[in-house]
XYZ file of C-alpha atoms in Angstrom:
721
model
C 73.812 31.675 -104.424
C 71.205 33.587 -104.554
C 72.281 35.738 -106.597
C 73.129 32.930 -109.839
C 70.079 33.423 -111.642
C 70.300 36.865 -112.371
C 74.006 36.580 -112.722
C 73.418 33.585 -115.481
C 71.182 35.729 -117.556
C 72.958 39.221 -117.139
C 75.891 36.354 -118.833
C 73.286 35.344 -121.620
C 72.847 38.688 -122.630
C 76.401 39.252 -122.721
C 76.728 36.107 -125.562
C 73.929 37.742 -127.472
C 75.239 40.842 -127.611
C 78.751 39.112 -128.868
C 76.425 36.916 -131.730
C 75.705 40.573 -133.139
C 78.212 42.405 -132.604
C 79.549 42.069 -136.476
C 76.502 42.064 -138.613
C 74.952 45.317 -135.876
C 78.081 46.230 -133.889
C 78.030 50.221 -136.383
C 75.256 51.598 -133.788
C 73.436 51.875 -136.662
C 69.526 50.322 -138.566
C 69.906 47.527 -140.987
C 70.055 49.461 -144.208
C 70.181 53.138 -143.101
C 72.934 55.314 -144.787
C 75.359 56.621 -143.372
C 75.339 59.713 -141.363
C 77.909 62.231 -140.100
C 80.159 62.587 -142.976
C 81.881 65.371 -144.748
C 80.177 69.089 -145.778
C 81.406 71.799 -148.167
C 82.180 74.245 -145.777
C 80.681 77.853 -147.600
C 84.046 78.781 -146.058
C 86.206 77.300 -149.000
C 84.839 79.243 -151.386
C 85.467 82.792 -149.995
C 89.222 80.821 -149.178
C 89.206 80.820 -153.058
C 88.172 83.716 -154.275
C 90.663 85.358 -152.042
C 93.773 83.411 -152.805
C 92.810 84.314 -156.477
C 93.169 87.971 -155.909
C 96.226 87.729 -154.988
C 97.401 85.783 -157.089
C 96.899 87.895 -160.160
C 97.746 91.101 -157.947
C 101.705 89.138 -157.125
C 101.290 88.088 -160.932
C 100.282 90.960 -162.946
C 103.640 92.759 -160.825
C 105.711 90.119 -161.518
C 105.356 89.368 -165.270
C 106.535 92.580 -166.303
C 111.022 92.812 -165.692
C 111.666 95.752 -163.609
C 114.027 97.274 -162.888
C 115.102 99.565 -159.528
C 117.151 101.990 -160.752
C 118.269 106.177 -159.918
C 118.825 108.762 -161.019
C 122.171 109.124 -162.472
C 121.564 106.104 -164.554
C 118.461 108.209 -165.234
C 120.787 110.669 -166.937
C 123.023 107.880 -168.032
C 120.531 106.863 -170.745
C 118.646 110.442 -171.926
C 122.677 111.661 -172.304
C 122.360 108.103 -175.205
C 119.044 109.124 -176.165
C 118.190 105.411 -175.525
C 114.941 107.881 -173.044
C 111.026 107.239 -174.897
C 109.458 108.699 -172.368
C 108.907 109.247 -168.508
C 106.258 108.372 -166.067
C 105.391 110.121 -162.929
C 103.154 108.785 -160.288
C 101.524 110.005 -157.657
C 103.933 112.968 -157.395
C 106.334 110.464 -156.395
C 107.379 106.977 -158.240
C 109.523 108.349 -161.926
C 109.112 105.353 -164.704
C 111.030 105.606 -167.140
C 110.740 103.735 -170.340
C 113.120 103.100 -173.209
C 113.484 103.306 -176.711
C 112.330 99.937 -179.035
C 115.265 99.732 -180.666
C 117.442 100.962 -177.145
C 116.158 96.903 -176.761
C 116.947 95.454 -179.470
C 119.746 96.109 -180.192
C 121.956 97.739 -177.410
C 123.795 95.182 -174.635
C 123.333 98.093 -171.832
C 119.118 96.955 -171.758
C 119.179 92.608 -171.458
C 118.055 92.695 -168.155
C 114.963 94.690 -169.484
C 114.705 93.832 -172.590
C 112.283 90.813 -172.383
C 109.474 89.783 -170.299
C 109.643 86.918 -167.555
C 107.845 84.781 -169.204
C 108.539 85.150 -172.903
C 110.731 86.818 -175.299
C 108.616 89.401 -175.924
C 109.569 92.999 -175.598
C 108.771 94.298 -172.328
C 106.370 97.546 -173.423
C 107.635 98.643 -169.368
C 108.187 100.340 -167.319
C 111.740 99.299 -167.643
C 113.599 101.208 -164.870
C 112.096 102.934 -161.589
C 113.330 105.127 -158.955
C 111.256 106.880 -155.672
C 111.995 111.403 -155.658
C 109.315 113.838 -156.077
C 107.710 115.180 -158.713
C 108.749 118.897 -158.225
C 112.590 117.364 -157.199
C 112.753 115.359 -160.340
C 111.419 118.317 -162.865
C 113.643 121.275 -160.943
C 117.230 118.569 -162.185
C 115.482 117.545 -165.095
C 114.961 120.965 -166.204
C 118.942 122.227 -165.464
C 120.022 119.570 -167.038
C 118.344 120.595 -170.322
C 119.523 123.956 -169.961
C 122.698 123.561 -169.394
C 123.187 121.148 -172.626
C 121.104 123.177 -175.043
C 118.278 120.748 -175.900
C 115.545 121.869 -176.643
C 113.932 118.792 -178.344
C 112.665 117.179 -174.845
C 111.441 113.597 -173.892
C 107.375 113.500 -172.714
C 106.700 113.340 -168.849
C 103.623 112.090 -168.005
C 101.746 112.420 -165.099
C 99.670 109.555 -163.766
C 97.044 108.623 -160.252
C 97.616 105.070 -159.059
C 95.059 103.112 -156.799
C 96.628 100.244 -154.819
C 93.665 98.241 -154.463
C 94.839 95.705 -151.966
C 96.499 97.955 -149.968
C 93.199 100.017 -149.931
C 91.563 96.597 -148.788
C 94.344 95.511 -146.629
C 93.515 99.174 -145.204
C 89.987 98.846 -144.633
C 89.806 95.026 -143.982
C 92.123 94.471 -141.486
C 91.239 96.839 -138.556
C 87.402 95.611 -138.920
C 88.635 92.130 -138.904
C 90.572 92.969 -135.103
C 88.083 94.225 -133.687
C 85.355 91.315 -135.068
C 88.098 89.065 -133.449
C 88.458 91.129 -130.252
C 85.125 90.888 -129.738
C 84.530 87.037 -130.187
C 87.258 85.937 -128.291
C 85.513 88.414 -125.286
C 82.953 86.622 -125.904
C 83.942 83.429 -125.847
C 85.635 83.885 -122.524
C 82.582 84.647 -121.191
C 79.626 82.849 -122.416
C 82.253 79.451 -122.108
C 84.911 80.247 -119.392
C 83.422 77.323 -117.150
C 82.472 74.740 -120.390
C 85.996 75.432 -121.736
C 86.208 71.939 -123.574
C 82.859 71.769 -124.515
C 83.575 72.782 -128.109
C 81.598 74.201 -130.357
C 79.365 75.018 -127.358
C 80.994 77.793 -125.957
C 81.388 79.596 -128.846
C 78.842 82.277 -128.558
C 78.036 81.778 -132.084
C 77.153 78.248 -130.674
C 75.716 78.593 -127.085
C 72.541 76.619 -128.077
C 74.294 73.562 -128.606
C 74.726 70.883 -126.793
C 77.312 69.876 -124.625
C 76.810 66.133 -124.197
C 80.562 64.597 -124.739
C 79.673 60.678 -127.471
C 81.100 57.595 -126.438
C 80.710 55.905 -130.060
C 82.821 53.313 -131.420
C 85.249 54.490 -132.540
C 85.692 55.873 -129.349
C 87.436 53.579 -126.371
C 85.679 53.404 -123.408
C 87.876 51.351 -120.782
C 84.613 51.227 -118.238
C 83.330 47.497 -118.246
C 80.284 45.801 -116.264
C 83.828 43.529 -114.744
C 84.574 47.041 -113.149
C 80.939 47.404 -111.313
C 81.112 44.769 -108.671
C 77.799 44.029 -107.351
C 74.632 45.440 -108.151
C 72.907 42.387 -110.022
C 70.114 43.880 -110.558
C 71.233 46.805 -111.588
C 73.785 45.620 -114.115
C 70.855 43.185 -115.275
C 68.330 46.235 -116.194
C 70.977 48.118 -118.025
C 72.116 45.534 -120.316
C 68.398 44.816 -120.966
C 68.453 48.578 -121.769
C 70.947 47.694 -124.764
C 69.171 44.659 -125.798
C 66.483 46.678 -126.427
C 68.814 49.004 -128.619
C 70.146 46.114 -130.607
C 66.865 43.471 -131.411
C 64.385 45.221 -131.145
C 62.466 43.710 -133.426
C 62.921 41.527 -130.618
C 60.661 43.178 -128.897
C 58.157 45.122 -130.835
C 57.492 41.992 -133.022
C 55.247 40.328 -129.254
C 53.345 44.372 -129.289
C 55.591 45.978 -127.088
C 56.727 49.173 -126.662
C 60.742 50.299 -125.960
C 61.255 52.019 -122.797
C 62.039 56.137 -123.317
C 63.546 56.626 -120.139
C 65.514 54.512 -117.001
C 65.900 56.498 -113.530
C 69.584 55.605 -111.797
C 68.479 56.469 -108.310
C 70.810 55.731 -104.730
C 72.860 57.431 -101.887
C 75.322 59.282 -103.430
C 78.950 56.924 -103.999
C 76.718 53.783 -105.105
C 77.895 53.678 -108.451
C 74.926 55.128 -110.011
C 77.605 56.946 -112.862
C 80.148 54.404 -113.054
C 77.149 52.399 -114.018
C 76.831 54.436 -117.098
C 80.248 54.282 -117.480
C 80.353 50.850 -118.805
C 77.205 51.118 -120.470
C 79.438 53.044 -122.569
C 82.189 50.562 -122.108
C 79.556 47.184 -123.103
C 77.012 49.280 -125.876
C 77.729 49.821 -129.433
C 75.279 51.988 -130.446
C 76.583 55.670 -129.610
C 76.107 57.375 -125.780
C 75.909 60.282 -125.307
C 77.075 61.981 -121.496
C 76.781 65.256 -119.713
C 76.131 66.622 -116.200
C 71.664 68.341 -115.643
C 74.126 72.017 -115.356
C 75.225 71.831 -118.241
C 71.820 72.974 -119.725
C 72.042 75.637 -117.390
C 73.253 79.135 -118.736
C 73.267 82.825 -117.713
C 71.087 83.683 -121.169
C 67.690 82.981 -121.235
C 66.161 79.457 -123.109
C 70.190 78.543 -123.638
C 68.483 75.201 -122.025
C 66.407 74.309 -124.010
C 67.971 75.224 -127.311
C 70.127 72.441 -125.634
C 67.347 70.279 -124.931
C 66.189 70.327 -128.820
C 70.006 70.429 -130.013
C 70.642 66.984 -128.267
C 67.673 65.049 -129.465
C 68.375 66.217 -132.259
C 72.096 64.744 -133.209
C 70.570 61.950 -131.251
C 67.687 60.734 -133.852
C 70.516 61.189 -135.862
C 72.476 58.853 -134.524
C 69.828 56.509 -133.898
C 69.807 53.264 -132.000
C 72.151 54.791 -129.408
C 71.051 55.625 -125.438
C 71.599 59.539 -124.192
C 72.530 59.972 -120.301
C 71.796 62.556 -118.294
C 73.573 62.657 -114.411
C 72.322 65.086 -111.906
C 69.063 65.217 -113.264
C 67.688 66.947 -110.724
C 69.542 70.379 -111.611
C 66.750 70.823 -114.119
C 63.940 68.111 -113.319
C 63.253 69.844 -109.403
C 59.814 70.152 -109.373
C 58.266 73.186 -110.419
C 56.268 76.160 -109.006
C 58.566 75.832 -105.278
C 60.806 78.025 -105.939
C 59.261 80.872 -108.236
C 57.156 83.348 -105.499
C 57.313 86.182 -107.603
C 55.271 84.773 -110.381
C 58.114 84.924 -113.589
C 59.543 82.891 -115.664
C 62.000 80.242 -114.447
C 65.162 80.134 -117.411
C 64.868 75.790 -115.176
C 61.603 74.714 -115.783
C 62.053 75.790 -119.405
C 64.755 73.222 -120.216
C 62.649 70.475 -117.971
C 59.541 71.441 -119.675
C 61.472 71.269 -123.223
C 62.606 67.705 -122.405
C 60.129 66.600 -120.836
C 58.615 67.072 -124.495
C 61.238 65.903 -126.401
C 60.510 62.883 -123.740
C 56.571 63.140 -124.866
C 54.252 61.395 -128.068
C 54.967 65.312 -129.558
C 58.387 64.997 -130.804
C 59.371 61.297 -131.231
C 62.745 60.060 -131.137
C 62.517 56.368 -132.380
C 65.305 53.834 -130.591
C 66.725 56.978 -127.964
C 67.034 55.761 -124.776
C 67.432 58.354 -121.662
C 68.544 57.149 -118.992
C 69.577 59.713 -116.128
C 71.149 59.913 -112.814
C 69.874 60.849 -108.609
C 70.583 61.206 -105.390
C 67.560 63.272 -104.764
C 64.562 61.853 -106.988
C 62.052 62.306 -104.131
C 62.329 66.048 -105.238
C 62.313 65.498 -109.521
C 59.297 66.452 -110.670
C 56.597 63.960 -110.760
C 56.135 64.544 -114.487
C 58.447 63.526 -115.594
C 58.920 60.459 -113.498
C 55.999 59.420 -115.066
C 55.437 55.954 -117.234
C 56.457 56.988 -120.824
C 59.581 59.029 -119.849
C 61.159 57.275 -116.895
C 59.573 54.431 -117.795
C 61.983 51.848 -115.422
C 63.009 53.216 -111.841
C 66.434 52.030 -110.337
C 67.239 51.929 -107.199
C 70.842 51.469 -106.744
C 70.994 50.924 -102.319
C 74.345 50.147 -100.857
C 76.077 47.971 -101.306
C 75.071 44.164 -98.425
C 77.339 42.482 -96.936
C 77.661 40.064 -99.990
C 78.483 43.106 -102.713
C 81.073 44.224 -100.136
C 83.278 41.865 -101.200
C 82.378 41.685 -104.790
C 83.745 45.530 -104.108
C 86.843 44.604 -101.910
C 87.616 42.602 -105.198
C 87.694 44.504 -107.564
C 89.430 47.467 -105.864
C 92.532 45.479 -104.896
C 93.398 43.838 -108.362
C 94.908 46.722 -108.430
C 97.189 47.085 -104.556
C 99.720 44.846 -103.743
C 98.459 42.974 -100.740
C 99.839 40.315 -99.173
C 98.494 37.031 -97.415
C 97.441 38.648 -94.430
C 94.311 41.057 -96.399
C 91.263 38.621 -95.699
C 88.423 40.388 -97.503
C 85.541 38.492 -96.201
C 86.957 40.023 -93.013
C 87.384 44.348 -94.756
C 83.620 43.572 -95.393
C 81.900 42.949 -92.309
C 84.427 45.459 -90.602
C 82.626 47.791 -93.066
C 78.458 48.567 -92.538
C 77.276 51.319 -94.436
C 79.799 52.210 -97.282
C 78.835 52.662 -100.416
C 81.326 51.811 -103.549
C 82.916 55.413 -103.554
C 84.183 54.317 -99.598
C 85.299 50.999 -100.168
C 87.661 53.254 -102.931
C 88.754 55.862 -100.966
C 89.884 51.997 -98.239
C 91.710 50.856 -100.417
C 93.786 53.973 -101.923
C 93.889 54.835 -97.954
C 95.475 51.807 -96.949
C 97.937 51.582 -99.568
C 99.246 54.888 -98.176
C 99.619 54.354 -94.747
C 101.645 51.756 -96.226
C 103.911 53.617 -98.094
C 104.560 55.825 -95.650
C 105.639 52.848 -93.135
C 107.969 52.372 -95.932
C 106.547 48.587 -96.726
C 105.958 46.461 -99.799
C 102.633 45.117 -99.783
C 99.852 46.254 -97.708
C 98.946 44.659 -94.651
C 95.684 43.680 -92.866
C 96.929 46.422 -89.992
C 97.453 49.243 -93.145
C 93.584 48.334 -93.878
C 92.002 48.875 -90.343
C 93.979 51.678 -89.502
C 92.353 52.935 -92.670
C 88.963 52.376 -91.648
C 90.038 53.916 -88.598
C 91.330 57.131 -90.565
C 88.532 57.759 -92.174
C 85.417 56.644 -90.372
C 86.985 58.626 -86.769
C 90.217 61.578 -89.076
C 93.832 61.487 -88.171
C 94.624 61.300 -84.502
C 96.580 63.958 -83.201
C 98.048 62.213 -79.967
C 100.519 65.455 -79.950
C 97.523 67.727 -79.039
C 97.080 68.927 -75.204
C 95.074 67.941 -72.988
C 95.378 68.565 -69.315
C 94.708 65.422 -67.015
C 91.290 66.726 -65.978
C 89.453 66.068 -69.294
C 91.778 63.068 -70.640
C 89.633 61.836 -66.944
C 86.054 63.265 -68.263
C 87.226 62.315 -71.520
C 87.415 58.717 -70.230
C 84.496 58.383 -68.342
C 82.970 59.657 -70.541
C 83.695 57.520 -73.610
C 83.394 54.384 -71.230
C 79.418 55.069 -70.451
C 79.249 54.959 -73.917
C 80.993 51.443 -73.799
C 79.270 49.531 -70.202
C 75.414 50.666 -71.708
C 75.958 49.583 -74.418
C 77.196 46.222 -73.415
C 74.369 46.111 -71.472
C 72.131 46.505 -74.250
C 70.494 43.970 -76.085
C 69.579 45.982 -79.254
C 72.456 47.959 -78.964
C 75.360 48.250 -81.304
C 77.805 45.566 -80.448
C 81.645 47.260 -78.612
C 83.895 47.732 -81.763
C 87.365 49.940 -79.113
C 87.526 52.463 -77.420
C 89.825 55.411 -77.439
C 90.363 58.676 -75.567
C 92.989 58.881 -78.785
C 91.682 62.518 -80.285
C 90.573 61.633 -84.052
C 89.845 64.537 -86.465
C 87.253 67.054 -84.662
C 86.567 64.799 -81.620
C 88.293 64.298 -78.245
C 87.369 60.328 -77.964
C 85.768 57.583 -79.961
C 83.963 54.777 -80.227
C 83.705 52.001 -82.573
C 80.658 50.002 -82.836
C 79.425 47.338 -85.924
C 75.730 47.795 -86.472
C 73.677 45.283 -87.411
C 72.491 45.466 -90.888
C 68.260 45.801 -90.892
C 65.631 46.290 -93.160
C 63.818 47.762 -90.619
C 64.253 49.008 -86.200
C 61.992 48.286 -83.869
C 61.151 50.461 -80.802
C 62.695 48.616 -78.386
C 65.712 48.929 -80.843
C 65.755 52.020 -81.022
C 65.632 52.998 -77.825
C 68.419 50.878 -76.463
C 70.264 52.788 -78.995
C 69.473 56.070 -77.466
C 70.064 55.098 -73.673
C 73.467 53.860 -74.921
C 74.170 57.609 -76.613
C 73.327 59.068 -73.788
C 75.902 57.067 -72.191
C 78.012 59.582 -71.174
C 76.744 62.354 -70.784
C 74.592 60.080 -68.255
C 78.299 58.458 -67.094
C 79.098 62.642 -66.080
C 76.596 63.017 -64.534
C 76.864 59.445 -61.850
C 81.328 60.142 -61.699
C 81.154 63.810 -60.988
C 77.521 65.309 -60.776
C 77.357 67.742 -64.145
C 77.005 67.498 -66.711
C 79.242 69.385 -70.150
C 79.333 70.833 -73.144
C 80.844 67.499 -75.020
C 77.789 65.631 -75.817
C 76.838 67.750 -77.652
C 76.602 64.969 -81.228
C 74.863 62.563 -78.279
C 72.269 65.269 -78.129
C 71.249 65.681 -81.762
C 71.789 62.289 -83.011
C 69.169 60.853 -80.307
C 67.254 63.956 -80.977
C 66.609 63.075 -84.524
C 65.435 59.572 -83.674
C 63.259 60.836 -80.646
C 61.908 63.172 -83.541
C 61.384 60.323 -85.714
C 60.232 57.909 -84.174
C 57.341 60.566 -83.491
C 56.741 62.392 -86.464
C 57.743 60.043 -88.800
C 57.408 57.059 -88.457
C 54.282 56.958 -85.504
C 55.575 55.056 -82.646
C 54.783 57.371 -79.751
C 51.379 55.924 -77.768
C 50.166 59.673 -77.569
C 49.580 60.613 -81.082
C 49.991 57.471 -82.404
C 49.882 55.733 -85.466
C 50.324 59.362 -87.451
C 53.251 60.670 -90.253
C 53.952 63.792 -91.334
C 56.758 62.756 -93.070
C 57.116 63.589 -96.993
C 58.180 61.211 -99.543
C 57.123 63.449 -102.438
C 59.150 66.225 -101.227
C 56.637 68.121 -101.991
C 56.464 70.110 -99.408
C 60.007 71.025 -98.657
C 58.956 74.984 -99.328
C 55.192 74.743 -97.503
C 54.535 77.797 -95.655
C 52.714 76.470 -92.442
C 53.508 72.750 -90.868
C 51.379 70.098 -91.599
C 50.511 70.585 -88.397
C 48.512 72.435 -85.825
C 49.755 74.182 -82.504
C 48.995 71.739 -80.397
C 49.945 68.820 -82.792
C 53.416 70.594 -82.460
C 53.615 71.606 -78.653
C 52.216 67.943 -78.174
C 55.197 66.725 -80.510
C 57.774 68.944 -78.494
C 56.842 66.980 -74.870
C 57.009 63.951 -76.475
C 60.557 63.889 -77.963
C 61.641 65.565 -74.588
C 60.116 63.053 -72.062
C 61.685 59.926 -74.812
C 64.568 61.275 -74.648
C 64.475 62.221 -70.019
C 63.505 58.386 -70.098
C 66.447 56.976 -71.656
C 68.568 59.917 -70.504
C 67.780 58.569 -66.293
C 67.922 54.665 -67.797
C 71.328 55.269 -69.071
C 72.160 57.006 -65.080
C 69.798 54.009 -63.301
C 72.027 51.202 -65.229
C 75.496 52.550 -64.802
C 74.753 53.880 -61.111
C 73.996 49.335 -60.274
C 77.348 49.548 -62.327
C 79.566 51.709 -60.163
C 82.681 49.623 -59.828
C 82.710 48.393 -63.790
C 82.854 51.797 -64.774
C 85.617 53.152 -62.824
C 87.480 50.139 -64.054
C 86.548 50.124 -67.886
C 87.711 53.716 -66.885
C 91.553 53.946 -65.312
C 92.012 50.802 -67.869
C 90.623 53.535 -70.651
C 93.502 56.240 -68.555
C 95.981 53.513 -68.879
C 96.185 52.341 -72.447
C 94.189 54.713 -73.922
C 92.575 52.550 -76.296
C 90.758 49.198 -76.129
C 88.651 46.713 -77.356
C 85.563 43.910 -76.181
C 88.183 41.406 -75.127
C 88.933 44.159 -72.369
C 85.382 44.938 -72.271
C 83.665 41.565 -71.557
C 87.053 40.757 -68.715
C 85.139 43.734 -66.686
C 81.520 43.035 -67.742
C 80.683 39.361 -68.817
C 79.588 37.861 -71.917
C 77.009 39.068 -73.901
C 74.234 37.335 -72.748
C 71.958 37.922 -76.587
C 75.774 38.238 -78.547
C 74.838 34.486 -79.523
C 74.464 35.892 -83.443
C 77.175 38.079 -83.599
C 79.574 35.536 -82.589
C 77.807 34.032 -85.680
C 78.412 36.171 -86.981
C 82.330 35.751 -86.129
C 83.184 39.716 -86.308
C 86.559 40.166 -84.369
C 87.590 42.481 -81.600
C 89.794 44.652 -84.877
C 87.110 44.909 -86.998
C 85.724 48.799 -86.706
C 82.888 50.375 -87.759
C 81.339 54.422 -86.765
C 80.967 56.254 -83.954
C 77.895 56.127 -82.254
C 76.503 59.558 -83.081
C 77.638 58.924 -86.345
C 76.274 55.542 -87.054
C 72.872 54.905 -87.770
C 70.716 52.378 -90.042
C 70.115 52.496 -93.292
C 66.220 53.522 -91.413
C 67.631 56.416 -89.530
C 69.871 57.387 -91.699
C 66.765 58.527 -94.084
C 65.048 59.904 -91.305
C 67.622 62.023 -90.989
C 67.688 63.469 -93.957
C 64.692 63.972 -94.978
C 63.265 65.648 -91.160
C 66.688 67.624 -90.224
C 68.832 69.921 -91.801
C 72.237 68.813 -92.726
C 74.442 71.347 -92.116
C 73.713 71.306 -88.112
C 75.949 67.914 -89.321
C 79.474 69.918 -89.746
C 77.952 72.571 -86.130
C 78.025 69.750 -84.221
C 81.595 68.362 -84.587
C 82.766 71.139 -84.718
C 81.139 72.150 -81.093
C 82.097 69.061 -79.702
C 85.337 69.730 -80.139
C 85.548 72.413 -79.259
C 82.866 71.830 -76.306
C 84.682 68.788 -74.708
C 87.945 70.705 -73.542
C 85.645 73.659 -71.351
C 83.636 70.672 -69.716
C 86.869 69.784 -68.441
C 88.419 72.149 -67.134
C 85.960 72.946 -64.975
C 86.175 69.695 -63.876
């Protein structure tokens, strides 16, 4: 019910847009002339001149009737005395001219006597044949000598140039060379962006690669496809309203915002929200990625920024959307240790200039999206450039329910599917994760030859995404299986006995993905975390290794993921949240990311030694606490492990039968969380606060190493038994 005021505001804005659609729906200012019409291309002039030249050549050649002949026919005409004279062109081509009176009187020459387009006498040549001049001279000399004829016809020698042939012989190779060169340069410069239109050509490499969506472009994504994010949608709708009715705000002395920054974790719907703006707004929408500005040539990025804002100004009012702006907006001076010029910094400088007061583009709003807002340059984030920063967080319970409702529209489901239950089972899931769950559930149902998707298909989909694919054919010895069972039973037992640990949902020793066993929990959705809560979670995480110590009196390398998690939590308690009594209320966390590439640590060597000691003390204390807890409940631990070995998969009810009900489990019962609910494993399901800490304090590349090592070392540890 808390979202009703925001929803009412959104409905009001949509109604207002519907009213303005008829009057100003083309995205242009009232009374402004249309721009971007058909422009005359000067290349048509060259085409017309070339066509006229060719036409004149053809017309001249076809105006006169000239018949191909032979030397024998020439001798016959010579016998009759009808030949006036002969021209020899280029020492090879013989042209025969017939006397005018013969053309008028003799029917023999009717086919060549007149021109093609009139009744006038054809001036000739009338016949033509090919023969070398020397051969022709010899044969006509023999002809006259044999007959003793002294009155011989004139023979003229001419040299004639073929301009068309000469032009083709010179121009065609040049054209071919230029065409090949342009083709090669186009492939070199436009490789990755082949579909970018003129921007992929060598002569247009500095042009913007933005995709333009206007009133003539069909964009199917609307705000109906965007569930949750009520506040963000309201902010974006107001931005569109700024462009629709700027006078409403400027009359009061207000200034239309220049930029809106969408920030948040990956998969939360930032790009989807921008696509919805393209579908809802009746103004031109320029969409491109931050990497589209980057090129191998110097100065291309800045040139594309200038061209982008030039196009936007011509189509104002409009919206520019830059996805993944951190590709060009990273803080300057961090990677440039050599002091040289950086192409990315030049691009950023040009973007700052275009968004600043120097080149103010009226009614042009820049939208950007990033999941690394902490590393962006502070000059880019200041007021006057990006006036509004909208944080798109992971969806809460009600928002997840709405997102499930959107993605389930295209899926055939039965009555057993409970959207409210699914939303409770997926804490910490982003919108992209929920879409993946729905798709995976449909695939699972299809593999089972079902006609509709049921509740169990969705539960299996969550397990598949969180834990990985089941590997029931994986060969595991009895000794290995026993070690894995006690390890997972230790996690389940300690989490059940600790007040602030996440409630248990399911435990399995069936291999999934890279892990040989897993425990599912349902972490509490809280905004802040106390020190007691973090310590209880660390104790529950160390429960697996503690169980190995209690039962086998030896530890294995299979707890690598557990150790990595508790180390990150302990380090965050000491260096980030100030939850350590020795160091006190200090933090070394840099929220702005300004010290990301600092050559020295923000604390002394003595402090570093103290930090290491305190981290070790916290972890070891919780490890000893877990051992003590399991020793006091040794019999129940054995029962739980034996049950795991028997059934391979146990649920919350099975643990409750052995350990009894949790005395502090009343609030969880009110939430109506079922036994089938699944969530992340303890090593991979920190709270939202913990996720932020791990990302900011540790290298994320270690995650993949953890999973891989965890799989292999579990087997090695079991073999030691």
